[in-house]
Short mmCIF file of C-alpha atoms (C1' of nucleotides) in Angstrom, two decimals:
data_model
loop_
_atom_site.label_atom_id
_atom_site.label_comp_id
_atom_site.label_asym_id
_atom_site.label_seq_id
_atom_site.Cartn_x
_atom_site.Cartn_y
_atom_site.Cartn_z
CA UNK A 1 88.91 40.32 79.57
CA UNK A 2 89.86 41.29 76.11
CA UNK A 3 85.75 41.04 74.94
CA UNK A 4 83.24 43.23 73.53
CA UNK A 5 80.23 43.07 72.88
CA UNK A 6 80.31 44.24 69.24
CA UNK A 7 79.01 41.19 67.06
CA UNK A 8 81.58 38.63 65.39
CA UNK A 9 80.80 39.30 61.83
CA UNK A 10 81.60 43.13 62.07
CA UNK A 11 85.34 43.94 60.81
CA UNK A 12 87.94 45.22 62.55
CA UNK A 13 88.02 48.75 60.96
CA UNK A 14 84.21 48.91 62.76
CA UNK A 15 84.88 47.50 66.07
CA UNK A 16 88.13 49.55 66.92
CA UNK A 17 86.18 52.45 65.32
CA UNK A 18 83.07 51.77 67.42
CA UNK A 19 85.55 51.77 70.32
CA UNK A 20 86.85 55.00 69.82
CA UNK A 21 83.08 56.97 68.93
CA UNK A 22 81.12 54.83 71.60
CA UNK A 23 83.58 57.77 73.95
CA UNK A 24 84.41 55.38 76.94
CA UNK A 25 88.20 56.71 76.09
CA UNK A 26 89.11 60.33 77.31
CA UNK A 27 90.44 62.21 74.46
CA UNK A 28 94.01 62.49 74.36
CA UNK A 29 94.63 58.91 75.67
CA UNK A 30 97.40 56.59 74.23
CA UNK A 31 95.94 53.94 72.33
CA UNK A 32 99.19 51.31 72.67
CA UNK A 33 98.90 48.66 69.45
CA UNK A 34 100.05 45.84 71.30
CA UNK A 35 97.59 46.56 73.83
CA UNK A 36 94.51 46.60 71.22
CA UNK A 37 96.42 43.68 69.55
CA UNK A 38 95.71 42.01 72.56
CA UNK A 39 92.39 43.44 73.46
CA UNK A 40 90.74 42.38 70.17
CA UNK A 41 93.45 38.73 69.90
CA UNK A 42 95.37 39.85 66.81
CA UNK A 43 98.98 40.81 65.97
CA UNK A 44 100.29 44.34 65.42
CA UNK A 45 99.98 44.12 61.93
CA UNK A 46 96.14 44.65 61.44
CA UNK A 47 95.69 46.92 64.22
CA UNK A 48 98.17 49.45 62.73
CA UNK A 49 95.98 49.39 59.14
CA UNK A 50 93.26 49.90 60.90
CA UNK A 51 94.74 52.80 62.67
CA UNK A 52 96.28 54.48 59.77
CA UNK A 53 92.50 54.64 58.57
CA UNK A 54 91.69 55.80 61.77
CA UNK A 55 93.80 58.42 61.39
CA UNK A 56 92.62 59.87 57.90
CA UNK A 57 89.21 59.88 59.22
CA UNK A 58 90.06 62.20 61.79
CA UNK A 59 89.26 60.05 64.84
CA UNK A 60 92.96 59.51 65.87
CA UNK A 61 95.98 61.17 65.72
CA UNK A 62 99.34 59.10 65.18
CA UNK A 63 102.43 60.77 66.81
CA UNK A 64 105.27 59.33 64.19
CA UNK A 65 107.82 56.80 66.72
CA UNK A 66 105.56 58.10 69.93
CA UNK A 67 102.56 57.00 69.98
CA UNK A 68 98.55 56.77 68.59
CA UNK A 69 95.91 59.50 70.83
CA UNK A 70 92.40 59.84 70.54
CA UNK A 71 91.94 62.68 68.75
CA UNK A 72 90.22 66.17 70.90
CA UNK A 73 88.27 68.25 67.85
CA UNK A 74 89.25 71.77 68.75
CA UNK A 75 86.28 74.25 69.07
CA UNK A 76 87.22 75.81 65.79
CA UNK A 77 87.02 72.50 64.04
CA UNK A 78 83.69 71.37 65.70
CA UNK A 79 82.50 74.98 64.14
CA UNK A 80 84.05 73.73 60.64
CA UNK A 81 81.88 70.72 61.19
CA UNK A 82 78.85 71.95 61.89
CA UNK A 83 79.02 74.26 58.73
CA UNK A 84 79.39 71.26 56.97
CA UNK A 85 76.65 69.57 58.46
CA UNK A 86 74.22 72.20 57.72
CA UNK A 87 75.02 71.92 54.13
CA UNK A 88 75.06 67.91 54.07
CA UNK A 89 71.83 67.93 55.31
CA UNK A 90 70.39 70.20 53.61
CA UNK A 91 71.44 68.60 50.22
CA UNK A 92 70.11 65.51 52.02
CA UNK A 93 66.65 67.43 52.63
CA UNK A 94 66.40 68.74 48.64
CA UNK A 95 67.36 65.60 47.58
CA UNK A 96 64.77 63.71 48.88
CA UNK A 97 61.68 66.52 48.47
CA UNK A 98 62.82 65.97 44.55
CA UNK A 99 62.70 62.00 44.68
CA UNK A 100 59.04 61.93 46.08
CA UNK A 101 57.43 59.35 48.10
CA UNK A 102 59.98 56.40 49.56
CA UNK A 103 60.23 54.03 52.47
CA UNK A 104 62.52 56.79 54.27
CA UNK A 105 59.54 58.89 53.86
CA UNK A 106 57.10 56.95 55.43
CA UNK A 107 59.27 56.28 57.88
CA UNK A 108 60.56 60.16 58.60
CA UNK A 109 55.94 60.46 59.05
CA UNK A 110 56.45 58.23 62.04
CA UNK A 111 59.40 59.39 63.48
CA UNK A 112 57.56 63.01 63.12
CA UNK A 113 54.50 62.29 65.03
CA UNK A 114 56.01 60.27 67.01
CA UNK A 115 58.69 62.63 68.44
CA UNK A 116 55.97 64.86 68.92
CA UNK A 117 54.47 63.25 71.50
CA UNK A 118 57.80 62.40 73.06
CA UNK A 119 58.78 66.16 73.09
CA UNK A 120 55.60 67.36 74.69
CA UNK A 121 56.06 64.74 77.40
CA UNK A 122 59.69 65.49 77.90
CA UNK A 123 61.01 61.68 77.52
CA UNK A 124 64.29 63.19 76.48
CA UNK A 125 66.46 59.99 76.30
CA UNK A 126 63.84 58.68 73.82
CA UNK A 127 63.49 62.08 72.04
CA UNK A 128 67.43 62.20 71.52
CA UNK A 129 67.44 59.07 70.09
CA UNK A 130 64.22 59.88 67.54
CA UNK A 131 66.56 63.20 66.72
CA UNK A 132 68.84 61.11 65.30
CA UNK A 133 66.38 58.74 63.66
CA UNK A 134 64.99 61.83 61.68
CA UNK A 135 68.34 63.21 60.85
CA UNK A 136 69.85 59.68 59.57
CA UNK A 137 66.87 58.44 57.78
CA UNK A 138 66.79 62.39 55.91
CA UNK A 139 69.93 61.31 54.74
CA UNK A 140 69.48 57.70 54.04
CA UNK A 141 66.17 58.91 51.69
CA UNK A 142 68.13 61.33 49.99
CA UNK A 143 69.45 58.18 47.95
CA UNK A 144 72.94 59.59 47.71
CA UNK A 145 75.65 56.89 49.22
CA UNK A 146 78.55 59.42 48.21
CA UNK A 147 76.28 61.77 50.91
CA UNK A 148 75.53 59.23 53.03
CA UNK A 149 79.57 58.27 53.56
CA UNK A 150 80.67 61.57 53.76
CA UNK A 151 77.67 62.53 56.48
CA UNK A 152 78.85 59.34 58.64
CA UNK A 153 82.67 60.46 58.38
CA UNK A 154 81.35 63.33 59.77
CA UNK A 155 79.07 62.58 62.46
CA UNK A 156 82.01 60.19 63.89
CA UNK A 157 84.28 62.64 64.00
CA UNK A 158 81.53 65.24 65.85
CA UNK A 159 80.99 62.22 68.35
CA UNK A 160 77.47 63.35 68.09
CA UNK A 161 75.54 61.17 70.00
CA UNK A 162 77.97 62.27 72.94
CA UNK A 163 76.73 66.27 72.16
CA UNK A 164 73.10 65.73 71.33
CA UNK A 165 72.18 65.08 74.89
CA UNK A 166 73.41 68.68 76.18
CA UNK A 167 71.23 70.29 73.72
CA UNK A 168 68.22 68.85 74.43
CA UNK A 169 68.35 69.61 78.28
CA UNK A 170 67.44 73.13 77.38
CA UNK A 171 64.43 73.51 78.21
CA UNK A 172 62.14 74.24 75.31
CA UNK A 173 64.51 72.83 72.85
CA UNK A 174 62.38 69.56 72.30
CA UNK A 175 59.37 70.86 70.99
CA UNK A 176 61.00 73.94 69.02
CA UNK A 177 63.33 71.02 67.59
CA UNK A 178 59.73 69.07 66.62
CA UNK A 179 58.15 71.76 65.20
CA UNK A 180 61.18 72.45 62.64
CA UNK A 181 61.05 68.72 61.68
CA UNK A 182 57.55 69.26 61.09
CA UNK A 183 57.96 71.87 58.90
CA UNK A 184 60.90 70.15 56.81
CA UNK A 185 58.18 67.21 56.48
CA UNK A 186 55.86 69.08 55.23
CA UNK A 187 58.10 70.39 52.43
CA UNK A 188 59.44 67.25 51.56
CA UNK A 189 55.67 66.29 51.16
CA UNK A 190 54.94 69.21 48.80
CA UNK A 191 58.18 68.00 46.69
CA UNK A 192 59.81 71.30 47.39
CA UNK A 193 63.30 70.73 47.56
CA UNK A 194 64.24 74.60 47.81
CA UNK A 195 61.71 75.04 50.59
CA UNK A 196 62.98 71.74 52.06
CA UNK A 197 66.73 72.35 52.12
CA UNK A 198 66.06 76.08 53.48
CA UNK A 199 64.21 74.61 56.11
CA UNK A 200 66.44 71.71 57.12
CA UNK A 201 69.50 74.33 57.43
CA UNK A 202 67.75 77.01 59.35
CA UNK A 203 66.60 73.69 62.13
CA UNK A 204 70.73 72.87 61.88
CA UNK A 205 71.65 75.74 62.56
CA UNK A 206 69.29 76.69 65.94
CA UNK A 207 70.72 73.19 66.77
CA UNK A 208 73.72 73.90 66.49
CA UNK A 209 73.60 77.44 68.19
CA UNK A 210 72.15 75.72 71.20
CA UNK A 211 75.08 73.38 71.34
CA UNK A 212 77.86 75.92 70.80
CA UNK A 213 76.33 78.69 73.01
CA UNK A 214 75.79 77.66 75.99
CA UNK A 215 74.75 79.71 78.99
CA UNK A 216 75.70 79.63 82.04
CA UNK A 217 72.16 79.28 83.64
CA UNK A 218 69.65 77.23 81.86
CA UNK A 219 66.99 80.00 83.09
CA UNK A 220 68.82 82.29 80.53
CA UNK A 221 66.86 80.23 77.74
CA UNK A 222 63.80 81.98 77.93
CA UNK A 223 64.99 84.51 75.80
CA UNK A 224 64.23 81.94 73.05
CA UNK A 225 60.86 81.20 73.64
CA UNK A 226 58.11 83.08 71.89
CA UNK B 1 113.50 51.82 37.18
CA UNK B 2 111.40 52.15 40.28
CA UNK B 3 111.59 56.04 40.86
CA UNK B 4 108.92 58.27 40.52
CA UNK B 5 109.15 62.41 39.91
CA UNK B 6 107.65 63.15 43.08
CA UNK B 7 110.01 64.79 46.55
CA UNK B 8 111.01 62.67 48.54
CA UNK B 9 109.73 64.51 51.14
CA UNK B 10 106.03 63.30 50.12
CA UNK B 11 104.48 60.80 52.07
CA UNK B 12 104.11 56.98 50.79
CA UNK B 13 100.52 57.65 51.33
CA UNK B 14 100.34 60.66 49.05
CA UNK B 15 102.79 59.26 46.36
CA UNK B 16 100.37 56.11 46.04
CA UNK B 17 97.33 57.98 45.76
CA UNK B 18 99.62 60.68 43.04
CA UNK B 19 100.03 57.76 40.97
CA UNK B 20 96.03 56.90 40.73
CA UNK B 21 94.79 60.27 40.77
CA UNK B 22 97.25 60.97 37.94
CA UNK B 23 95.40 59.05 35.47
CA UNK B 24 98.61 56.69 34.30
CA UNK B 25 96.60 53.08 35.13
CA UNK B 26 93.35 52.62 32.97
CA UNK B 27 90.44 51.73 35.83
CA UNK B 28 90.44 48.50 36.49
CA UNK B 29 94.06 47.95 36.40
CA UNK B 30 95.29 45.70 39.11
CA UNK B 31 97.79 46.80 42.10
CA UNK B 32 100.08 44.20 42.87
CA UNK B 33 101.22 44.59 46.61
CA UNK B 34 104.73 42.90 45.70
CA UNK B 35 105.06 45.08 42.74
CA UNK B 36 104.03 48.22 44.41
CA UNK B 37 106.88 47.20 46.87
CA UNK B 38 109.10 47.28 44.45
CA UNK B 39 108.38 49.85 42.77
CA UNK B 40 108.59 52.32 45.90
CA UNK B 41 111.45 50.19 47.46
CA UNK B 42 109.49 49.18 50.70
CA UNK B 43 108.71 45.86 51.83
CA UNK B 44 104.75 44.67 51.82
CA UNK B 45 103.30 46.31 54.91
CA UNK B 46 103.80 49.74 54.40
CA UNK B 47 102.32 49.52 51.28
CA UNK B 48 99.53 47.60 52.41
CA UNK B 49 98.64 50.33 54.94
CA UNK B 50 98.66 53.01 52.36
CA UNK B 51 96.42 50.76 50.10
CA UNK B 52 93.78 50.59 53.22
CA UNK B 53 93.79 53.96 53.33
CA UNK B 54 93.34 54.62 49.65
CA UNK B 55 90.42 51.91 49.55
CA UNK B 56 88.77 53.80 52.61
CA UNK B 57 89.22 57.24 50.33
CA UNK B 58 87.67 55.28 47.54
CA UNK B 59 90.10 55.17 44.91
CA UNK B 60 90.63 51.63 45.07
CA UNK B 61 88.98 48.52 45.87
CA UNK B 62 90.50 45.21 47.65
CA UNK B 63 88.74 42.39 47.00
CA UNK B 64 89.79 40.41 49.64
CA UNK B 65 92.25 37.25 48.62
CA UNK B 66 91.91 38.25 45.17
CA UNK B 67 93.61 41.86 44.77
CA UNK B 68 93.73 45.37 44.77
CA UNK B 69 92.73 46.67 41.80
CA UNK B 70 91.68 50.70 40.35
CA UNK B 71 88.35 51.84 41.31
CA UNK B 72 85.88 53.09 38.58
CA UNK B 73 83.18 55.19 39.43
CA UNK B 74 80.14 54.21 38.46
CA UNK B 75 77.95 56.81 36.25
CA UNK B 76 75.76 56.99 39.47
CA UNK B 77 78.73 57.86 41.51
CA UNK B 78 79.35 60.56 39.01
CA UNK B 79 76.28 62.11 39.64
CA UNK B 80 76.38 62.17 43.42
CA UNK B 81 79.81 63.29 43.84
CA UNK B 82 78.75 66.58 41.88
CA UNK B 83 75.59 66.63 43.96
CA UNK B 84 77.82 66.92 46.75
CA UNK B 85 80.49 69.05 44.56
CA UNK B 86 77.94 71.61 44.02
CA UNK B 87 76.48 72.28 48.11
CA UNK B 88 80.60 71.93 49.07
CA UNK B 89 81.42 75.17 46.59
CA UNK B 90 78.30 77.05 47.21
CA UNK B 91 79.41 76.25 50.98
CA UNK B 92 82.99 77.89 50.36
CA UNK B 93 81.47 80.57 48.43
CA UNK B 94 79.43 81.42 50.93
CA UNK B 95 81.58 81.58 53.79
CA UNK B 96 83.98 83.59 51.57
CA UNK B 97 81.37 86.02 51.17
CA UNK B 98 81.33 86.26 54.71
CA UNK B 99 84.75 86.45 56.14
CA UNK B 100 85.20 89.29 53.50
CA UNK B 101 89.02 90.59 52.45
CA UNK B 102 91.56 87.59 52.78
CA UNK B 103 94.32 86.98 50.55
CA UNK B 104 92.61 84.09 48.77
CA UNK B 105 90.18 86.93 47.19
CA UNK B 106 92.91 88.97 45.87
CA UNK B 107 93.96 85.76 44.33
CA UNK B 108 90.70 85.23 42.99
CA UNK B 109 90.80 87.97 41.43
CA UNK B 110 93.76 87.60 39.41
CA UNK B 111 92.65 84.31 38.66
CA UNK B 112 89.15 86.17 37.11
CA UNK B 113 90.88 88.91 35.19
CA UNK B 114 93.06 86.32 33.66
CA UNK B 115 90.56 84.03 32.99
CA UNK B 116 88.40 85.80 31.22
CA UNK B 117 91.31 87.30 29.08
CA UNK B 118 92.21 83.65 28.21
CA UNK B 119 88.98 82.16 27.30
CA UNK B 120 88.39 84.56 24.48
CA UNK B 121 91.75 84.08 23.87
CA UNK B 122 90.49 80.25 23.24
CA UNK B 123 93.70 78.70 24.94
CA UNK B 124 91.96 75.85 26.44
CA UNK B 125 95.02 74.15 28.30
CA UNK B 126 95.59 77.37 30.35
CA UNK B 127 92.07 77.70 30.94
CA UNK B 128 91.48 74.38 32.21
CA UNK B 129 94.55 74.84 34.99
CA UNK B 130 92.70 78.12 35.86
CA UNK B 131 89.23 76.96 36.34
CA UNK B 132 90.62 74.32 38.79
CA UNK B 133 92.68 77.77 40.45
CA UNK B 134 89.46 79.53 40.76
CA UNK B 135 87.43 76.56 42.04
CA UNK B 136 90.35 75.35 44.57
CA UNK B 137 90.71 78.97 45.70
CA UNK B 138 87.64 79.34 46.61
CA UNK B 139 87.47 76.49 49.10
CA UNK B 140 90.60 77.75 50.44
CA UNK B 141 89.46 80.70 51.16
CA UNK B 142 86.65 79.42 52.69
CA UNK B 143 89.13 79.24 55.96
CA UNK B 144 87.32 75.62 56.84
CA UNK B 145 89.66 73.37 57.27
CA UNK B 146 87.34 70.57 57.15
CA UNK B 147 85.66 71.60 53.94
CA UNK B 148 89.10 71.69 52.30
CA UNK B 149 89.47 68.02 53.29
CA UNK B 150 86.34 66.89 52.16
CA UNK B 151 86.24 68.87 49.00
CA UNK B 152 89.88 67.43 48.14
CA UNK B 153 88.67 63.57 48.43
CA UNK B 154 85.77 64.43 46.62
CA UNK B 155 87.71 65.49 43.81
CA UNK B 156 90.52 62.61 43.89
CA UNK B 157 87.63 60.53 43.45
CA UNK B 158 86.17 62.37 40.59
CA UNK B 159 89.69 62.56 38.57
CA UNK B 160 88.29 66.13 37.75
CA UNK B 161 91.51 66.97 36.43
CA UNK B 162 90.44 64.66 33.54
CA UNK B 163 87.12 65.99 33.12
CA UNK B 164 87.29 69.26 33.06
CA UNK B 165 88.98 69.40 29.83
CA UNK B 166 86.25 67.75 28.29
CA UNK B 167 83.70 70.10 29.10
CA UNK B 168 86.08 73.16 27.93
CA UNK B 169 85.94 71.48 24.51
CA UNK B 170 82.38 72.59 23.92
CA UNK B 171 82.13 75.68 21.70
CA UNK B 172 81.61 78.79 24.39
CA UNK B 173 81.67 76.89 27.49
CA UNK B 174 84.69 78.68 28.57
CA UNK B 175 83.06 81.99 27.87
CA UNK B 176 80.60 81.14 29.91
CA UNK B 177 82.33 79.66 32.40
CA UNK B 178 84.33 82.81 32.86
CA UNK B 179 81.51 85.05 33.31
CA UNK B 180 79.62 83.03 35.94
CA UNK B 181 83.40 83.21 37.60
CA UNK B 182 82.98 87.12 37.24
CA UNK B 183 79.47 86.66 38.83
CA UNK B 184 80.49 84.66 41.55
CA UNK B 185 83.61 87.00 42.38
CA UNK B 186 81.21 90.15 42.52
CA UNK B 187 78.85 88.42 44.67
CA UNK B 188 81.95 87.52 47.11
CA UNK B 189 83.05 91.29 47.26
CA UNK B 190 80.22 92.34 48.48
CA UNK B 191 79.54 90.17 50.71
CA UNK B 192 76.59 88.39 49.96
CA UNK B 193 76.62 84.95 51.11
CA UNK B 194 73.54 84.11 49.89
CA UNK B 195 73.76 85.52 46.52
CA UNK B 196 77.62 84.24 46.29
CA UNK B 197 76.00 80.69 47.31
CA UNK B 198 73.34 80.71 44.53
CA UNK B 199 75.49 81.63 42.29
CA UNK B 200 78.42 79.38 42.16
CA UNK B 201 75.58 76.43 42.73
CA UNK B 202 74.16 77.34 39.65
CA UNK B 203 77.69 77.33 37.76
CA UNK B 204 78.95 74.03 39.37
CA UNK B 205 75.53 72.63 38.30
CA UNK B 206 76.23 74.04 34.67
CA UNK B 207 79.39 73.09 34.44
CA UNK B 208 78.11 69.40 35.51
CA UNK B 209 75.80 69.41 33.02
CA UNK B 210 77.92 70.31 30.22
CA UNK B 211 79.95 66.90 31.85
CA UNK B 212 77.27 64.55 32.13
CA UNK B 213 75.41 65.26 29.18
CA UNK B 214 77.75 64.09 26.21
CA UNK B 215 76.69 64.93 22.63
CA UNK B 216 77.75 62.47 19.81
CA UNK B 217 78.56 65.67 18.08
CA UNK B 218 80.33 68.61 19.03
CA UNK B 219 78.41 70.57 16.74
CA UNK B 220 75.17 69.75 18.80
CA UNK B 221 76.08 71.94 20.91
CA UNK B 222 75.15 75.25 19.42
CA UNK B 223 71.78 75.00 20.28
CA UNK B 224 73.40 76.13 23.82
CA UNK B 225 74.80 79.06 22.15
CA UNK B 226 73.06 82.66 22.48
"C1'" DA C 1 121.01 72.05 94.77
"C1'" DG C 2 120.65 72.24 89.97
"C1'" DA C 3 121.65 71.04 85.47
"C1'" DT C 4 123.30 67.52 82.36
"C1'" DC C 5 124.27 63.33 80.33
"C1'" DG C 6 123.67 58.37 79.74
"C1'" DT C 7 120.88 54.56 79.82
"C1'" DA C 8 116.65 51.82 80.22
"C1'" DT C 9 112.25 51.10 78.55
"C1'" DG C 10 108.49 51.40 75.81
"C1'" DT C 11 106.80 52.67 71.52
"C1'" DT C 12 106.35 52.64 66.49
"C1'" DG C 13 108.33 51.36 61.54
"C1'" DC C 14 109.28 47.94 58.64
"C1'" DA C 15 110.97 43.44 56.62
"C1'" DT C 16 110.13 38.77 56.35
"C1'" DG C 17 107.97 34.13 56.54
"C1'" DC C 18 104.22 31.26 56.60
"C1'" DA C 19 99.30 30.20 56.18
"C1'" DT C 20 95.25 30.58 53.41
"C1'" DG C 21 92.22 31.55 49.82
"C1'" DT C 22 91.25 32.39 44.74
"C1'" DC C 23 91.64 31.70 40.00
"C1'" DC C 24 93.06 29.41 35.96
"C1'" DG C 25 94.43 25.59 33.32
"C1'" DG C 26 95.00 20.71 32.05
"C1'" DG C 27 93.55 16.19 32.53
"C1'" DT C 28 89.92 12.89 33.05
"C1'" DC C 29 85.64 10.80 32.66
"C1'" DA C 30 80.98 10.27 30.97
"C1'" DT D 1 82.45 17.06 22.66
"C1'" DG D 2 81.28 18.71 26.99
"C1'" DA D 3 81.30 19.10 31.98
"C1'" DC D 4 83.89 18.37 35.99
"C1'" DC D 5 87.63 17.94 39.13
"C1'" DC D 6 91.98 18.78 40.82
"C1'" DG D 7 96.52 20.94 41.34
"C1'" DG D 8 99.77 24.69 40.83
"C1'" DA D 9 100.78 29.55 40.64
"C1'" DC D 10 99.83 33.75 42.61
"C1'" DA D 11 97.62 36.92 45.44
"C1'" DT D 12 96.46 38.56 50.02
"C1'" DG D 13 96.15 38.06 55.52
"C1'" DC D 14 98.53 37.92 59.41
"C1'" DA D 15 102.16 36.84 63.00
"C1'" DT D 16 106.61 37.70 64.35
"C1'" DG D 17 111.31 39.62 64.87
"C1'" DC D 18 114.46 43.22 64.68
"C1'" DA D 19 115.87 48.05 64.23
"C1'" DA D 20 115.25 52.89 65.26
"C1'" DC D 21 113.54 56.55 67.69
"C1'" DA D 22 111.42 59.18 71.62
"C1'" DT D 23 110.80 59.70 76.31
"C1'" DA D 24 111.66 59.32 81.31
"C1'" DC D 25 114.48 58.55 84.98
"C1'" DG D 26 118.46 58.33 87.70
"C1'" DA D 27 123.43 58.91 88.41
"C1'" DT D 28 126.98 62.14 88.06
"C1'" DC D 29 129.41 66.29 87.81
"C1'" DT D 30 129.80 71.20 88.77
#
DNA sequence: AGATCGTATGTTGCATGCATGTCCGGGTCA
DNA sequence: TGACCCGGACATGCATGCAACATACGATCT
């Protein structure tokens, strides 16, 4: 029963948060405190702080006297997002073509070759997973916690891992999406952090575009290829 | 005793987090739950909810069993938080460039005119309140909800209120500061994102500078001067 | 039949009490 | 004199109980 399998020495806050982003709850469903009281064998009392925090990060919404609801990002918001994605990572890009050469960079050159391979052989559950290797250790190198916080915040509340997938099943995607981390590599290598962030938020942005527009036939993607 | 100026329509949470951002405790100060309690007339748990909340924004910090005490910002944290200050603004410039007419621009441009009257006027007190109009009209008008979030924690943590009138103290910052407001306006009417983005990076970062980079004397700074 | 009102139930909101851990100070011993 | 140990005061951490409100459902009246 009331198990899971997140370790014991993670908090609260984390597990009921992990809960909520790992998606197994519809959006919109009543999240009952005595029930996760008794789910993760506490009182009330903790479960409420942690949903109150919940709350502020966006991942809940708390109907005053009614009830606590996973929260549904409207389109518009998932737009706002994104914007603000482009721009985190971006900064995240410059930041680390100015500090030079870093564990995160020798570990973005592996992820780089080796999601090339991956794309060209169309492994796309291991590609998607690479994807967000590349785009968590550009912002782990950028050596900015304040970034790295508000980037998480973010990424929670996009449920990204949940939207990544879709993209990638258009066909074509997975190598265009290798060559632009490629490219931001390579600027990051020259220690150009203007060419870098450019880079990094034109790739966001086709990403993005392929997740927001989608067509109705998958055929109608060839109108992207070169 | 125990009464505070603020509605009573506010929110615990945002009376709490009023009485930080304000600038009344010196950093470090500790946060008794009990006398919080009393202070605001609640019992324990409410407050201890907001406090989560406010440790989770990063304006305090629980150390667990021990207290709740003020959090100060390490000069490192400075930095970052106007690394991110600066992509966040050129962000809402940006995307105020885009959406074009709203009401926040005729606002803005108030705010200019009168600006730039009052800085060669030399009345540093209204100044200050209208460089934080400009700046918070901007991201308003940005129309991204999201943005205005992020942009608002970022600046609770930064107690920019307090900063700001620092930096006006230097001899011809406020002149200057006026005119890259001018800049940044004309960019915005017409309609250049990119140019509107540029720009109001390159003031935040000046405007940072003139923060981060104290002089023992305020007469140093005329080697900044024309 | 349809609308309305009262009640029953489930939920959150908050106050309180107890358990537990930390820190500081005095007393003791070498 | 110095280090060490131990106990009390105080803080948080959490469980529990009660009150208040919102919602849903069923009986009742028209």
């Amino acid at each position: 029963m009331h198990t899971d399998p997140t370790g014991p020495a993670t908090t609260l806050l984390e597990r009921l948060r992990a809960k909520i982003t790992r998606g197994d709850l519809e959006p919109g469903s009543p999240l009952s405190e005595v029930s996760l009281a008794h789910e993760f064998d506490v009182s009330r009392t903790p479960i409420r702080e942690v949903l109150k925090q919940l709350q502020l990060e966006g991942l809940i919404e708390i109907r005053p006297k009614v009830g606590t609801f996973i929260r549904e990002p409207t389109r518009r918001e998932i737009v706002e997002m994104f914007q603000l994605k482009e721009v985190l990572e971006g900064l995240a890009a410059a930041l680390m073509a100015r500090r030079g050469p870093c564990h995160q960079l020798d570990v973005l050159e592996d992820n780089v070759a080796a999601s090339e391979v991956t794309s060209q052989a169309g492994d796309t559950d291991t590609y998607a997973s690479q994807v967000q290797g590349f785009h968590q250790t550009l912002v782990d190198g950028a050596d900015n916690n304040k970034l790295v916080e508000q980037y998480g915040r973010l990424m929670n509340q996009l449920s990204f891992y949940t939207l990544v997938r879709k993209t990638l099943d258009h066909p074509g995607r997975a190598v265009n999406s290798s060559r632009e981390h490629r490219q931001v590599l390579t600027m990051i290598q020259n220690k150009d952090p203007f060419g870098a962030e450019t880079t990094m938020r034109s790739h966001v942005f086709a990403s993005t575009q392929e997740l927001l527009v989608p067509r109705t036939r998958t055929t109608l993607s060839i109108d992207r290829e070169p």
